[in-house]
mmCIF file of C-alpha atoms in Angstrom:
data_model
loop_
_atom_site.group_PDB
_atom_site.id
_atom_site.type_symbol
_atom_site.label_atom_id
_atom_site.label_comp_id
_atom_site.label_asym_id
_atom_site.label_seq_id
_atom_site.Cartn_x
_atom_site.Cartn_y
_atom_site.Cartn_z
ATOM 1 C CA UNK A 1 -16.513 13.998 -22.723
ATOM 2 C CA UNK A 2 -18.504 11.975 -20.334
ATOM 3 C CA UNK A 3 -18.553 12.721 -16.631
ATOM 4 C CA UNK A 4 -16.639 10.312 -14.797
ATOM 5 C CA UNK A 5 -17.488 9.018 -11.619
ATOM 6 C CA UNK A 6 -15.326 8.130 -8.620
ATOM 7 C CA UNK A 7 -15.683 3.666 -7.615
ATOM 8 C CA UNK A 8 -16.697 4.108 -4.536
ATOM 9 C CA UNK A 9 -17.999 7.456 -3.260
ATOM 10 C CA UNK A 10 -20.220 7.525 -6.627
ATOM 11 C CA UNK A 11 -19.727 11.005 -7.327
ATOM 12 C CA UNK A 12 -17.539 12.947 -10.394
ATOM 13 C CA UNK A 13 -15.985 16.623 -10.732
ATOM 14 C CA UNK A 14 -19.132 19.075 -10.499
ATOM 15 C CA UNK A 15 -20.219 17.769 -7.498
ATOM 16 C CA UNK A 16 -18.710 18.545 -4.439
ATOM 17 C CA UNK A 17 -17.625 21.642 -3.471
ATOM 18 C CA UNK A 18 -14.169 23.269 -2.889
ATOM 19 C CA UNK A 19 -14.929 22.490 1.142
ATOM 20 C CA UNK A 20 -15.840 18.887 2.384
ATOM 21 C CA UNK A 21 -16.900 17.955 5.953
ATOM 22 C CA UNK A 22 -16.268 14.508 6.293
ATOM 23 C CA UNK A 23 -18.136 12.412 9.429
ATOM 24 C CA UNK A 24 -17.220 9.206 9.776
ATOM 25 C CA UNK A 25 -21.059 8.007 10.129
ATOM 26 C CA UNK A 26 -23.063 7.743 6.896
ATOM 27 C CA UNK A 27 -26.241 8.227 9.136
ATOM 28 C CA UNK A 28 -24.643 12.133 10.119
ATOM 29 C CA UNK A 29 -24.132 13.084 6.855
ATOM 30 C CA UNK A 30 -28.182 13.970 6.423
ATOM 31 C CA UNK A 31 -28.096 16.043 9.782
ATOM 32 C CA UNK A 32 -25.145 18.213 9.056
ATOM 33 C CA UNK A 33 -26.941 19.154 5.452
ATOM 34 C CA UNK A 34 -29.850 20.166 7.615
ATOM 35 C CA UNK A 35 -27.685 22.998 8.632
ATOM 36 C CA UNK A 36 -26.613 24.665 5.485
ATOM 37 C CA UNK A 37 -29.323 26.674 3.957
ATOM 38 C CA UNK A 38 -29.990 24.393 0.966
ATOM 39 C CA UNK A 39 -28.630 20.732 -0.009
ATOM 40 C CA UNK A 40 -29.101 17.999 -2.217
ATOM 41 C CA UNK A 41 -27.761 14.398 -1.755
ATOM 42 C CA UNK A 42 -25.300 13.351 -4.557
ATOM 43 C CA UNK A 43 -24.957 9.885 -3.603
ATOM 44 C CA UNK A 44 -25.053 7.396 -1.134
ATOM 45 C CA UNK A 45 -23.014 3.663 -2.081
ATOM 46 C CA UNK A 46 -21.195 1.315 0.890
ATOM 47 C CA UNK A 47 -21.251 4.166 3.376
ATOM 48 C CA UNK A 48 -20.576 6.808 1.194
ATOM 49 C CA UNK A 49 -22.984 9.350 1.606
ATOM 50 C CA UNK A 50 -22.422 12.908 -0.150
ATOM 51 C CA UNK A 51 -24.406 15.618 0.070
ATOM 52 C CA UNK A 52 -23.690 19.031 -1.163
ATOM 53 C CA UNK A 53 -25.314 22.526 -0.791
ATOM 54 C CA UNK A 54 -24.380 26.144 0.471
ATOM 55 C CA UNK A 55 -24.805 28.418 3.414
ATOM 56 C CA UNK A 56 -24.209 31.872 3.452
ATOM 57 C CA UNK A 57 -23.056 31.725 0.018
ATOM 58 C CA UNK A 58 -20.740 29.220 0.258
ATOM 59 C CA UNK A 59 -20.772 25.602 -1.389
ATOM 60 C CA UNK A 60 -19.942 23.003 0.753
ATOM 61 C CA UNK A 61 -20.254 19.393 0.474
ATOM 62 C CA UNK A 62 -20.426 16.663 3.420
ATOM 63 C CA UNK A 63 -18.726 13.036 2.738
ATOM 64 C CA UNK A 64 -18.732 10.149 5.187
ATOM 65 C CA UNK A 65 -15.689 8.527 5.419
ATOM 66 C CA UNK A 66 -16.767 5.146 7.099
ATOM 67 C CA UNK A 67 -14.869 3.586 10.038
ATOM 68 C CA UNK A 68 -11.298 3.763 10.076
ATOM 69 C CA UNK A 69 -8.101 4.749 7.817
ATOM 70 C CA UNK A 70 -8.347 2.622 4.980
ATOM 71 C CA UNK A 71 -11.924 3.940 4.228
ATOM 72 C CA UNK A 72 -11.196 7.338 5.055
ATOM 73 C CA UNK A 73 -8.202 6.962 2.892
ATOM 74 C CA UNK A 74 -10.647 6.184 -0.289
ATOM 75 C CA UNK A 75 -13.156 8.947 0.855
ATOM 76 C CA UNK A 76 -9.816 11.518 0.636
ATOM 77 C CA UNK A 77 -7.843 10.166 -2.583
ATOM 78 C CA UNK A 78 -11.674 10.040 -4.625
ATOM 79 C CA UNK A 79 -12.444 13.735 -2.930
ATOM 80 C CA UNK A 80 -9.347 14.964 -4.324
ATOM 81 C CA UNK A 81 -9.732 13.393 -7.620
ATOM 82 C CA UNK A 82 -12.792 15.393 -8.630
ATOM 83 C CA UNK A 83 -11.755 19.165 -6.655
ATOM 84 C CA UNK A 84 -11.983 18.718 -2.822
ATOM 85 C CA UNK A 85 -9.538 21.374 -1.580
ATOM 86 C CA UNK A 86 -10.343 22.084 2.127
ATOM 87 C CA UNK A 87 -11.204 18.652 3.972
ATOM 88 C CA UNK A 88 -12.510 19.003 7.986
ATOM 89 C CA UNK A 89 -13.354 15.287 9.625
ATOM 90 C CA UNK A 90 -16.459 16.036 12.086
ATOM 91 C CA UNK A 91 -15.999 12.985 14.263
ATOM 92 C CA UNK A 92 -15.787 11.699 17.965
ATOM 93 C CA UNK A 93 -13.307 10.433 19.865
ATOM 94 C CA UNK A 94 -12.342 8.848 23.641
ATOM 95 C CA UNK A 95 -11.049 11.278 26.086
ATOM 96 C CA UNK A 96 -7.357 10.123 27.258
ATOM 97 C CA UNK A 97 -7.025 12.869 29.785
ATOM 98 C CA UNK A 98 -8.701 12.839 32.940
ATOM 99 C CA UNK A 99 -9.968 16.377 32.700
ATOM 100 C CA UNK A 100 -11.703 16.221 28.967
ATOM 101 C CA UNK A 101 -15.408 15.669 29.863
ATOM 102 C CA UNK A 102 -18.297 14.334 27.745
ATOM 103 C CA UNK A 103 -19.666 16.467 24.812
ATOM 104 C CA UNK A 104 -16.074 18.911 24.957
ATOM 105 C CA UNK A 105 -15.048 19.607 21.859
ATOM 106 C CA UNK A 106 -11.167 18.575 20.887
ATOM 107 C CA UNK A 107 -9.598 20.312 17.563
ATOM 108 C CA UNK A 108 -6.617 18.102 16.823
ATOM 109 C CA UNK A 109 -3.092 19.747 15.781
ATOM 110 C CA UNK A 110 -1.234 16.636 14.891
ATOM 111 C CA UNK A 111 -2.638 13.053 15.142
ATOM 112 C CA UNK A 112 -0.155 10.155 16.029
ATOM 113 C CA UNK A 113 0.169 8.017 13.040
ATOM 114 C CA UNK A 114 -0.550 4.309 14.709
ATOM 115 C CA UNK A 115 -2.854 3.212 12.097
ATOM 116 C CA UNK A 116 -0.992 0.689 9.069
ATOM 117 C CA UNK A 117 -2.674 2.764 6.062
ATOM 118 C CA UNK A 118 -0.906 5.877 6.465
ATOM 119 C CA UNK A 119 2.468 3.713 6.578
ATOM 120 C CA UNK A 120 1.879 2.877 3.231
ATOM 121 C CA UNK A 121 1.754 6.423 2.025
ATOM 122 C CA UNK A 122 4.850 8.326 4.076
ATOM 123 C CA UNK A 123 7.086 7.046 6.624
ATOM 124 C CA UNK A 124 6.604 6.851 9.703
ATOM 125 C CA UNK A 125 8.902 9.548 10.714
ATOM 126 C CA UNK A 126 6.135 11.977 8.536
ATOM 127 C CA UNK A 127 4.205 14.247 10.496
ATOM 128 C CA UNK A 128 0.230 13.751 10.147
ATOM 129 C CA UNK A 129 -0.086 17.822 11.235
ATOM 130 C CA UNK A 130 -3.140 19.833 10.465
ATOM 131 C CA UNK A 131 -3.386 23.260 8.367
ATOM 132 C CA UNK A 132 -2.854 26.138 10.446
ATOM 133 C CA UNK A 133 -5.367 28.258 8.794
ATOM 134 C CA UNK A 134 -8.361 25.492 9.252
ATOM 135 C CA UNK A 135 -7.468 25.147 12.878
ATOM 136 C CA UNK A 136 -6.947 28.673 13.763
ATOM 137 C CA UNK A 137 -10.626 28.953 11.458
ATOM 138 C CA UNK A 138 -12.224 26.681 13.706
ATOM 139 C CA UNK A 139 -11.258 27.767 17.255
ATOM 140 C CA UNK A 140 -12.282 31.332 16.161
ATOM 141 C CA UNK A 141 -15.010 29.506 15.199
ATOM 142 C CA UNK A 142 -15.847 28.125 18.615
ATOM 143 C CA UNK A 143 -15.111 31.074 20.388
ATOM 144 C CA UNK A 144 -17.705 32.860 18.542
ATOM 145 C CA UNK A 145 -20.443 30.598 20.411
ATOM 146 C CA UNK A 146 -18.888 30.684 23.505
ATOM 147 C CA UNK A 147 -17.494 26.962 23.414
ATOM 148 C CA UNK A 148 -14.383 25.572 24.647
ATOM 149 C CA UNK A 149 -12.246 23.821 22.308
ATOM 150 C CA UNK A 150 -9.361 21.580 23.326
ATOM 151 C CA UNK A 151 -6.355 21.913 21.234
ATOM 152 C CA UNK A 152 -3.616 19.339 20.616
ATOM 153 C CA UNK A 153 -2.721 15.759 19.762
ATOM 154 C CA UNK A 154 -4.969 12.968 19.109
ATOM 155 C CA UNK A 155 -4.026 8.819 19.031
ATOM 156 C CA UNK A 156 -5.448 7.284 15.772
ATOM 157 C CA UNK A 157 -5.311 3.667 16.074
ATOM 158 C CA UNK A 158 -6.900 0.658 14.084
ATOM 159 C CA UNK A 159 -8.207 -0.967 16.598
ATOM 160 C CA UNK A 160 -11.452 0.414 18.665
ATOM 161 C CA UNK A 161 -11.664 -2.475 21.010
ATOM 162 C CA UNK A 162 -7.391 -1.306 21.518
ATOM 163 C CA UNK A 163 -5.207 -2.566 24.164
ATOM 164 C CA UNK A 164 -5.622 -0.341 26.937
ATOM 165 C CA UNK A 165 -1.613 -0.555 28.338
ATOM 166 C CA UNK A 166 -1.165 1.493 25.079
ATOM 167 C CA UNK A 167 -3.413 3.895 26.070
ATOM 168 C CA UNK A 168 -2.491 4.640 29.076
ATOM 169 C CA UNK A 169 1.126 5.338 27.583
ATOM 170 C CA UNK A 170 -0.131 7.552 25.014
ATOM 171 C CA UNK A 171 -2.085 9.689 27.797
ATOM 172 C CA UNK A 172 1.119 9.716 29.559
ATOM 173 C CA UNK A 173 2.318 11.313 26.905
ATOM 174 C CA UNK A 174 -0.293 13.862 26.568
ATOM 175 C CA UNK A 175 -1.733 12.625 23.644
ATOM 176 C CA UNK A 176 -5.675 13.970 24.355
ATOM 177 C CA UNK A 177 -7.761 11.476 22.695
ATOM 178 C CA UNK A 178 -8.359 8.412 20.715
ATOM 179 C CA UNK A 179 -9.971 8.100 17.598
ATOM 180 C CA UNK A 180 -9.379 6.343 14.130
ATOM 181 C CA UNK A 181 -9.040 8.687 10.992
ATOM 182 C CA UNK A 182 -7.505 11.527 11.665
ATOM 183 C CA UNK A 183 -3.995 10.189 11.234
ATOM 184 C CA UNK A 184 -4.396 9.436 7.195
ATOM 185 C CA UNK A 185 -6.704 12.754 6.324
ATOM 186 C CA UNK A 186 -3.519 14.666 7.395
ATOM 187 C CA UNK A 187 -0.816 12.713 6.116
ATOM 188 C CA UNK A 188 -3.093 12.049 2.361
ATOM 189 C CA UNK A 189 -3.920 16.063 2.753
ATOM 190 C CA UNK A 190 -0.582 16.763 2.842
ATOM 191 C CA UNK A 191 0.600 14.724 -0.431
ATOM 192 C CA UNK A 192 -2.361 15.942 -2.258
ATOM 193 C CA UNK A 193 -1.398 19.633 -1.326
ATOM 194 C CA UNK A 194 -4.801 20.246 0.394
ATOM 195 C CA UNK A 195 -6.157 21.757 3.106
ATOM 196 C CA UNK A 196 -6.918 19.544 6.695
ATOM 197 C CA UNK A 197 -8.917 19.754 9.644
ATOM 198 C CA UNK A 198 -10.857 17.966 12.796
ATOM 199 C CA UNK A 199 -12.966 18.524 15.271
ATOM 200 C CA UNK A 200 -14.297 15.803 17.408
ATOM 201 C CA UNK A 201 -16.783 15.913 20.556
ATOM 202 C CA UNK A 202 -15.512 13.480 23.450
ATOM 203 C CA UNK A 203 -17.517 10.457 23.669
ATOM 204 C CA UNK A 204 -16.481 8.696 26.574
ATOM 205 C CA UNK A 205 -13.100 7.971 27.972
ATOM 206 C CA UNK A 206 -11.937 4.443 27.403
ATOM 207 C CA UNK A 207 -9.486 4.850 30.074
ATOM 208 C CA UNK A 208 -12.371 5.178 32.841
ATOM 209 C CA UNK A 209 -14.289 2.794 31.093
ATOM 210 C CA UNK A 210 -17.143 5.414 29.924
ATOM 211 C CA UNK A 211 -18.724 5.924 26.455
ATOM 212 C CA UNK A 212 -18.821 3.689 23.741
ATOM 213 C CA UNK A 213 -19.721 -0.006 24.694
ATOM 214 C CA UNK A 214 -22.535 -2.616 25.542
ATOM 215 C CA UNK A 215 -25.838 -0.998 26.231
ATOM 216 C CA UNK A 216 -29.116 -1.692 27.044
ATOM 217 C CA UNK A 217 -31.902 -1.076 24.921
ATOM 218 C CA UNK A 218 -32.546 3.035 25.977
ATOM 219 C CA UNK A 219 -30.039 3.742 27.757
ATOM 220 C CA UNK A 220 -27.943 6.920 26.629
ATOM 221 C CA UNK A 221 -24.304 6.334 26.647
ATOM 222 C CA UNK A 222 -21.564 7.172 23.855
ATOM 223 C CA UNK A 223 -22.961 8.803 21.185
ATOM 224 C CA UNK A 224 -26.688 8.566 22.605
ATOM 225 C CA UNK A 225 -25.873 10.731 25.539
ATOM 226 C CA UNK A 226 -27.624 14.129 25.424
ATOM 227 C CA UNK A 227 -24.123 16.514 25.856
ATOM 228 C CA UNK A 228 -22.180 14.534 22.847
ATOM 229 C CA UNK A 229 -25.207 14.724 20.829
ATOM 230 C CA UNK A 230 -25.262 18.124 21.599
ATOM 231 C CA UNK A 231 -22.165 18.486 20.765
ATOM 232 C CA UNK A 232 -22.189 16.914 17.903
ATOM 233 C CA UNK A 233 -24.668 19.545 16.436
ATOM 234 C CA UNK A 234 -22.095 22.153 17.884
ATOM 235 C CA UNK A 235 -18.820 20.773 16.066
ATOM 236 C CA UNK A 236 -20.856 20.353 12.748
ATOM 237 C CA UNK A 237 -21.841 24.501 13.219
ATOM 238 C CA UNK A 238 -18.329 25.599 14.303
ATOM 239 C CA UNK A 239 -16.536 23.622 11.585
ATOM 240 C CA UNK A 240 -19.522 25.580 8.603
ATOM 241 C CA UNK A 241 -18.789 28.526 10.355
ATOM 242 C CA UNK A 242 -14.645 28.217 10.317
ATOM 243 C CA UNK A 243 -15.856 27.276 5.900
ATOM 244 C CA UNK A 244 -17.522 30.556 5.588
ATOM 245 C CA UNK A 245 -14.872 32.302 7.577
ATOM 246 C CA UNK A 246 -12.236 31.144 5.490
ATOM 247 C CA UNK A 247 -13.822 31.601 2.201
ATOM 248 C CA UNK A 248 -14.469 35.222 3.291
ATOM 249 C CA UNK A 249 -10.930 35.912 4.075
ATOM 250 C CA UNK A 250 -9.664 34.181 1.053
#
């Protein structure tokens, strides 16, 4: 039988590995690889970038998942299609508390589900909750290096440039950040019977007006700025780490 291939992430059983990171960016997929001690890139097709490799001896692949639920949502359904069992977003996301500073790390329990994709999968009463076992994985993970992990809820939402009334309700409710995949990785993880993760490095805080915006040419704010790219890095080591850790214990 011939192999067949998955429409848009371009890649068929055989490919990717039991354990997926999945960034959002296409462009991050190439510098998490770097850190596994061999990869190879399986394809790359409308911001679907897949590479896959091992570290320690352990296979792991990495998957962007594009901007948003609805792409995520075809990076997850085509992942699980073809033997994805353990899915862990590496992302960012907008502080919504006051005391979450740039480049902290946040590893999200539950998400709340204010994106439309995920409503066309479950309710909206449905809980979009992680795996215990990958969180717990990946704060043992960060504690290993020393680095302090938020833990609790995160807002994903459809709509980056967002009404910030909404916001400030949601960080009222203390909701920690903002962000926009989360939500439907859980909730499709769930269905599928797999295994679901994040953890995000704090990017700015919409609230205060500082991160992700206009810039000038050079200037280092958002994702530029030297403690998110830093921790960046960090949350792409903890969450190969909390892999190999689980895979060890399995």
């Amino acid at each position: 039988m011939r192999k067949r291939i998955q429409p848009h992430i371009m890649c068929g059983i055989g490919d990717v590995a039991k354990y997926v990171l999945i960034p959002g960016d296409p462009g991050r997929v190439e510098i998490i690889a770097a850190f596994l001690d061999e990869s190879q890139k399986i394809a790359d097709y409308r911001g679907f970038v897949t590479y896959t490799g091992h570290k320690d001896g352990v296979d792991i692949s990495i998957s962007s998942s594009g901007i948003g639920c609805p792409s995520a949502a075809i990076a997850v359904e085509e992942l699980a299609q073809i033997g994805a069992k353990v899915l862990i977003r590496v992302g960012t996301t907008g502080a919504l508390q006051e005391y979450l500073e740039m480049g902290d790390l946040v590893i999200p329990i539950a998400a709340v589900r204010a994106d439309g994709t995920s409503k066309s999968y479950v309710p909206v009463e449905f809980p979009a909750v992680a795996d215990h076992s990958v969180t717990s994985s990946l704060l043992e993970a960060a504690k290993k290096i020393n680095r302090k992990a938020h833990f609790g809820s995160v807002l994903s939402t459809d709509a980056f440039y967002g009404n910030l009334e909404n916001l400030k309700l949601w960080s009222k409710f203390g909701v920690l950040s903002v962000e926009m995949e989360t939500s439907v990785i859980y909730a499709i993880s769930a269905l599928k019977k797999l295994k679901a993760g994040a953890i995000l490095a704090v990017d700015g805080n919409p609230l205060l007006g500082v991160g992700k915006g206009e810039f000038e040419p050079g200037e280092k704010t958002g994702e530029q700025d030297d403690r998110v790219k830093k921790a960046i890095e960090e949350e792409a080591k903890v969450a190969i780490d909390a892999i190999i850790n689980m895979e060890n214990s399995s």
